[in-house]
Structure formats: C-alpha cells, structure tokens
Amino acid sequence: MERALVDRLADDLSAADFTVDGLTDLWGADADAALHRGHRVPALRAARRSPSARATLARLFVLGVPVEPAGLSAALPRLGHEGAVQLGLVNGSGVPLLDLRPYAVVDAAGVVHWWIVSDLGELALGHAIPEDHVLGVGGASSTLSGLLVPSPVDSALDLGTGCGIQALHLARHARRVVATDISRRALELARFNAALNGVDSIEFRLGSLFDPVEGERFDRIASNPPFVITPRVQDVPAYEYRDGGMEGDALVETVILGLREHLTDGGMAQLLGNWEYGERDGLDRVAAWVDSAGLDAWVVERERQSVEAYAETWIRDGGTRPGPEFDRLSERWLDDFARRGVTDVGFGYLTLRRPPAEPTVRRIERYDAPLGGALGEHIASVFAAHDWLNANDLPAARLTLAPDVTEERHYWPGADDPTVMLLRQGTGFARSVPMGTALAAVVGACDGELPIGVIAAAVADLLDVDADAVLAEVLPTIAELVVTGFLRP
Ligand SMILES: C[S@@+](CC[C@H](N)C(=O)[O-])C[C@H]1O[C@@H](n2cnc3c(N)ncnc32)[C@H](O)[C@@H]1O
C-alpha cells in the first residue's frame, strides 16, 4: 500500500461526494432500501442514468459492475485507473476486486464520514463468498459500534478487527488502539481503511484471540468475535469472518474468560455473542462464564432463535439458497445441535468491567424492543449508577426524574382512576415501567428536595398505610429506576 496513492484516492472520493447521502441522492431511498435487501437493480438503473463521477464509483465499488479504464480514470482523476490497479481495487480491465463504500454515523463525538474497503459480497461476485472473505460493515458491526462507551481512554483493543471498523471507532476515544485478527488479509484491508480515513493511531497485529497482546492490558476492549456456531465437520464451510473454529459457543466463553487479564482496573470490554440453550438456560450459562471471569457484567439478550431458524440464518448468510446443498448443510447443523441437546440460540451483547476488588455489577436481562443510535453514554451511566447505589443509602437519597421521562395513564372510558400507569423513558433503552399507586406518588415527588424515605412516609400517610411497607414495596423499583436512568441522584 503506497500512502501517496491512498491519499489521492481519498481526495478523489471527496471530490466526487462519494458519501452515504450522496449515494441516496443518486438513486433515492427506495433503491437504497432495495440494496439493503440484496437487490441492486433499482440502484444500478439510477447510477447508469447519471454521468457523474459518483455514479461511476458507485457502479464499480458498491454495485460490483466493471467500469472501462478510461471511465474510471475520469471518475478518479488524481489516482487514475493505473493507481486503482496498484491499490488492488480493480484489475487491468476495470473489474472490481474490492468493495469500497461510504459509511456515516453520529456518535457521542459528532458525525463520522468514512470510506470502508472490504471483500466483494455475494451480489458482486454472483456466487457464494469464499471462506476467507473479509466482511464489510454489517448490522452486527453497527450494533457493537453503537454500544461503545465514548469516554476518553489511553488504550483500546479491537479483537477480530476484520475491515477495522471497531478500531476506527475506538480511535475516536482512545489515544492508541491495537487491532488484531487471525486473517492477514483482514489486517491488510483494515490498515488500508485506517490510512484512507487519515487515522494513524491504530497498530495492527496478526494472531489468534489474545495471543498478539500477551501480557498487555487495555482500558477498553471491543470485539465482534467470530461467534457463529458451526458444526465441526469436514463438509461444512468454515467462514473465517464468523467462525472461530470451536465447538458450540465455546469461542464466546473463551473470549470472556480471557478478558480479565487484559483489562486495566476499571477497564471495560464490550462484545457480541451467541449462547446455547439446552438442558440449561442460555443466560445462566453466560452468568456462569462472567462469574468465572470475575468481572462486573451487564448482559443483554436481544434475540433467541430456535436451532432450525439459526441454521437457516447462517446457511443463507454464506450464500446458499434453499435446494439440495441447503438441505445437506441443514442436516449437519441440526445433527450438531441435536448431539449436544441444544434447542435454541441466544444473541446479545455484553459489557464487562474489571472491578478493583470483587465484582458488584451483575445485570443479566432479556430486552428485545427496538434500539438504535449511540448507546455508549447510557451504558456508562448504568455502570456509574450501580456504583452509586453500592456506595449510598437509597432511602436517604434525594433523587430527580431524568428530563426524558414521561408518565402515561390509561383509563377505562368514564373511569376516574387509571387502570394502567406507566413511566416511559425517551432515551437510552427507551424502557417503560408499570407503576402502582404508591410508586407513582413517590416518583412524582422526586424533585431532588426530599429523601426517598421521607417521600415514602408522606405517601404512606396519604394512603393511610404503613410507612415501612410502602418503602419496602417501592425501594427495589426505585433502585432499578436509578440504574436504568429514570431517576438521578
Ligand atoms: C464477525 S467478524 C468482525 C469484524 C469487525 N470487527 C466488525 O465488527 O465488523 C470477526 C473477525 O474475527 C476474525 N477472527 C476469526 N477467528 C479469530 C481468532 N481466533 N482470533 C482473532 N480473530 C479472529 C475474523 O477474521 C473476522 O475478521
């Protein structure tokens, strides 16, 4: 990779307005949506109609269609077709060799506009992807990057960096980042992406799991590890980008168990994973892993699939459509699950923290409501609220309602009293919490003036019930409302 050529490419992409918005302007929101569903024709038709450099680049790098060398030189005037060949983006006839597309997101530090190079997908190749495929930015990548805690730190590790997307995000908050992968090719593309986006604080290292960082500790670790459960038999493809080569969900357990000795005190790790359900509940198994790891933990299970649905998802992901090969692979997957008595697979994310002494945070939950946007600050505030609760006496605390909290009441027609009262959160996990009369009255009085114990006693007086009973009733939910960000000390 020659830096001068990469800089010329970046200049050309900027000049062509090769951005996420630029592409939506080119082909419209409907074609964009079709593309996300794996249907490129609407975008292709719009791109063919436009003579712009942006349309040429989109046809070539996003839609995977060859472009005449002269046309490419016109679209990349500084780099030229020859330069693109030298960078390995196209061959001598203008056939694309890599996918290159704009990426945009808003995180806690502001708007990000990057370009990301990865291997060509199924759509451009016209066939199933090879086992050493280097993945671009997908749904799971965005889920993880949206969770990353954004406070400034000295060092961060991206384990299994792929095209380098998490490392780029980590570099926005960490002074230095180490990005590792077992794939030499992934590291080459990730290094290319860092250079293309002008980020020079990432060090790339080859090796499996924690081998490349033996003896080192980091303030942050992010990993979208190759957690996909795959039958360990000869005739099932093992895609490097998603399969860590271990049986069942052992890869996720191994990553979790390795975290403690690579985190600084107070250091946080964030990762995605799958876990199996069989005789034992999947989340109980995850709880046992984090217990053995000796880490504070917040685990959120976002989805649970039957093994049949899981097998289908990942056979399709490899580019195999229903037919004889699909059936053969499905037999392998379902044999593997049946052999180990697995019925379902959970998916979710974990934020783990190395505590200075014994772990104090153990939050394990199922939450499948839609979530979006940058959640990192919220995640940090949940850990901070746990710490606050552990250090303070809740009945003596003066709490205020967070500004994004509203109350919702539902009435039977004509009734004076509500049948349902809910507290709703506008940010974070956008949770809603049902409330009884006593809790609603206590929460309604949380304006920071009086301690919770005093408010509960006054509410008990109004309702003509025992003060200790009211406090005992509301305290666990008040604690939960503090942790989840409805109430603030
Ligand atoms: C699901 S991809 C994640 C890529 C990227 N970090 C993201 O978030 O999109 C998993 C990555 O882990 C890498 N990988 C597979 N086995 C590994 C291992 N044993 N040690 C380190 N990385 C591994 C794969 O090559 C792949 O790049």
PDB file of N, CA, C and O in Angstrom, residues 68-78 80-82:
ATOM      1  N   GLU A  68     -15.114   0.739 -17.613  1.00  0.00           N
ATOM      2  CA  GLU A  68     -13.988   0.893 -18.562  1.00  0.00           C
ATOM      3  C   GLU A  68     -12.852   1.671 -17.897  1.00  0.00           C
ATOM      4  O   GLU A  68     -13.118   2.671 -17.202  1.00  0.00           O
ATOM      5  N   PRO A  69     -11.578   1.288 -18.128  1.00  0.00           N
ATOM      6  CA  PRO A  69     -10.461   2.020 -17.518  1.00  0.00           C
ATOM      7  C   PRO A  69     -10.524   3.527 -17.758  1.00  0.00           C
ATOM      8  O   PRO A  69     -10.279   4.306 -16.823  1.00  0.00           O
ATOM      9  N   ALA A  70     -10.901   3.945 -18.970  1.00  0.00           N
ATOM     10  CA  ALA A  70     -10.936   5.398 -19.243  1.00  0.00           C
ATOM     11  C   ALA A  70     -11.997   6.063 -18.383  1.00  0.00           C
ATOM     12  O   ALA A  70     -11.792   7.159 -17.836  1.00  0.00           O
ATOM     13  N   GLY A  71     -13.143   5.404 -18.233  1.00  0.00           N
ATOM     14  CA  GLY A  71     -14.225   5.938 -17.402  1.00  0.00           C
ATOM     15  C   GLY A  71     -13.791   6.039 -15.950  1.00  0.00           C
ATOM     16  O   GLY A  71     -14.114   7.010 -15.253  1.00  0.00           O
ATOM     17  N   LEU A  72     -13.026   5.048 -15.503  1.00  0.00           N
ATOM     18  CA  LEU A  72     -12.573   5.070 -14.107  1.00  0.00           C
ATOM     19  C   LEU A  72     -11.559   6.190 -13.900  1.00  0.00           C
ATOM     20  O   LEU A  72     -11.593   6.901 -12.881  1.00  0.00           O
ATOM     21  N   SER A  73     -10.675   6.371 -14.881  1.00  0.00           N
ATOM     22  CA  SER A  73      -9.693   7.461 -14.767  1.00  0.00           C
ATOM     23  C   SER A  73     -10.389   8.816 -14.712  1.00  0.00           C
ATOM     24  O   SER A  73      -9.935   9.728 -14.014  1.00  0.00           O
ATOM     25  N   ALA A  74     -11.515   8.925 -15.437  1.00  0.00           N
ATOM     26  CA  ALA A  74     -12.259  10.196 -15.390  1.00  0.00           C
ATOM     27  C   ALA A  74     -12.902  10.386 -14.014  1.00  0.00           C
ATOM     28  O   ALA A  74     -12.981  11.507 -13.502  1.00  0.00           O
ATOM     29  N   ALA A  75     -13.338   9.284 -13.403  1.00  0.00           N
ATOM     30  CA  ALA A  75     -14.005   9.394 -12.097  1.00  0.00           C
ATOM     31  C   ALA A  75     -12.994   9.559 -10.959  1.00  0.00           C
ATOM     32  O   ALA A  75     -13.336  10.102  -9.904  1.00  0.00           O
ATOM     33  N   LEU A  76     -11.775   9.053 -11.173  1.00  0.00           N
ATOM     34  CA  LEU A  76     -10.714   9.187 -10.160  1.00  0.00           C
ATOM     35  C   LEU A  76      -9.547   9.945 -10.806  1.00  0.00           C
ATOM     36  O   LEU A  76      -8.499   9.352 -11.105  1.00  0.00           O
ATOM     37  N   PRO A  77      -9.681  11.279 -11.027  1.00  0.00           N
ATOM     38  CA  PRO A  77      -8.682  11.978 -11.836  1.00  0.00           C
ATOM     39  C   PRO A  77      -7.279  12.008 -11.215  1.00  0.00           C
ATOM     40  O   PRO A  77      -6.289  12.003 -11.941  1.00  0.00           O
ATOM     41  N   ARG A  78      -7.184  12.017  -9.898  1.00  0.00           N
ATOM     42  CA  ARG A  78      -5.836  12.067  -9.284  1.00  0.00           C
ATOM     43  C   ARG A  78      -5.200  10.681  -9.237  1.00  0.00           C
ATOM     44  O   ARG A  78      -4.009  10.516  -9.458  1.00  0.00           O
ATOM     45  N   GLY A  80      -6.366   7.773 -10.963  1.00  0.00           N
ATOM     46  CA  GLY A  80      -6.371   7.129 -12.279  1.00  0.00           C
ATOM     47  C   GLY A  80      -6.617   5.632 -12.174  1.00  0.00           C
ATOM     48  O   GLY A  80      -6.498   5.038 -11.087  1.00  0.00           O
ATOM     49  N   HIS A  81      -6.923   5.013 -13.320  1.00  0.00           N
ATOM     50  CA  HIS A  81      -7.170   3.573 -13.340  1.00  0.00           C
ATOM     51  C   HIS A  81      -5.918   2.813 -12.904  1.00  0.00           C
ATOM     52  O   HIS A  81      -5.988   1.855 -12.121  1.00  0.00           O
ATOM     53  N   GLU A  82      -4.752   3.287 -13.363  1.00  0.00           N
ATOM     54  CA  GLU A  82      -3.491   2.612 -13.018  1.00  0.00           C
ATOM     55  C   GLU A  82      -3.272   2.580 -11.510  1.00  0.00           C
ATOM     56  O   GLU A  82      -2.866   1.571 -10.933  1.00  0.00           O
TER      57      GLU A  82
END
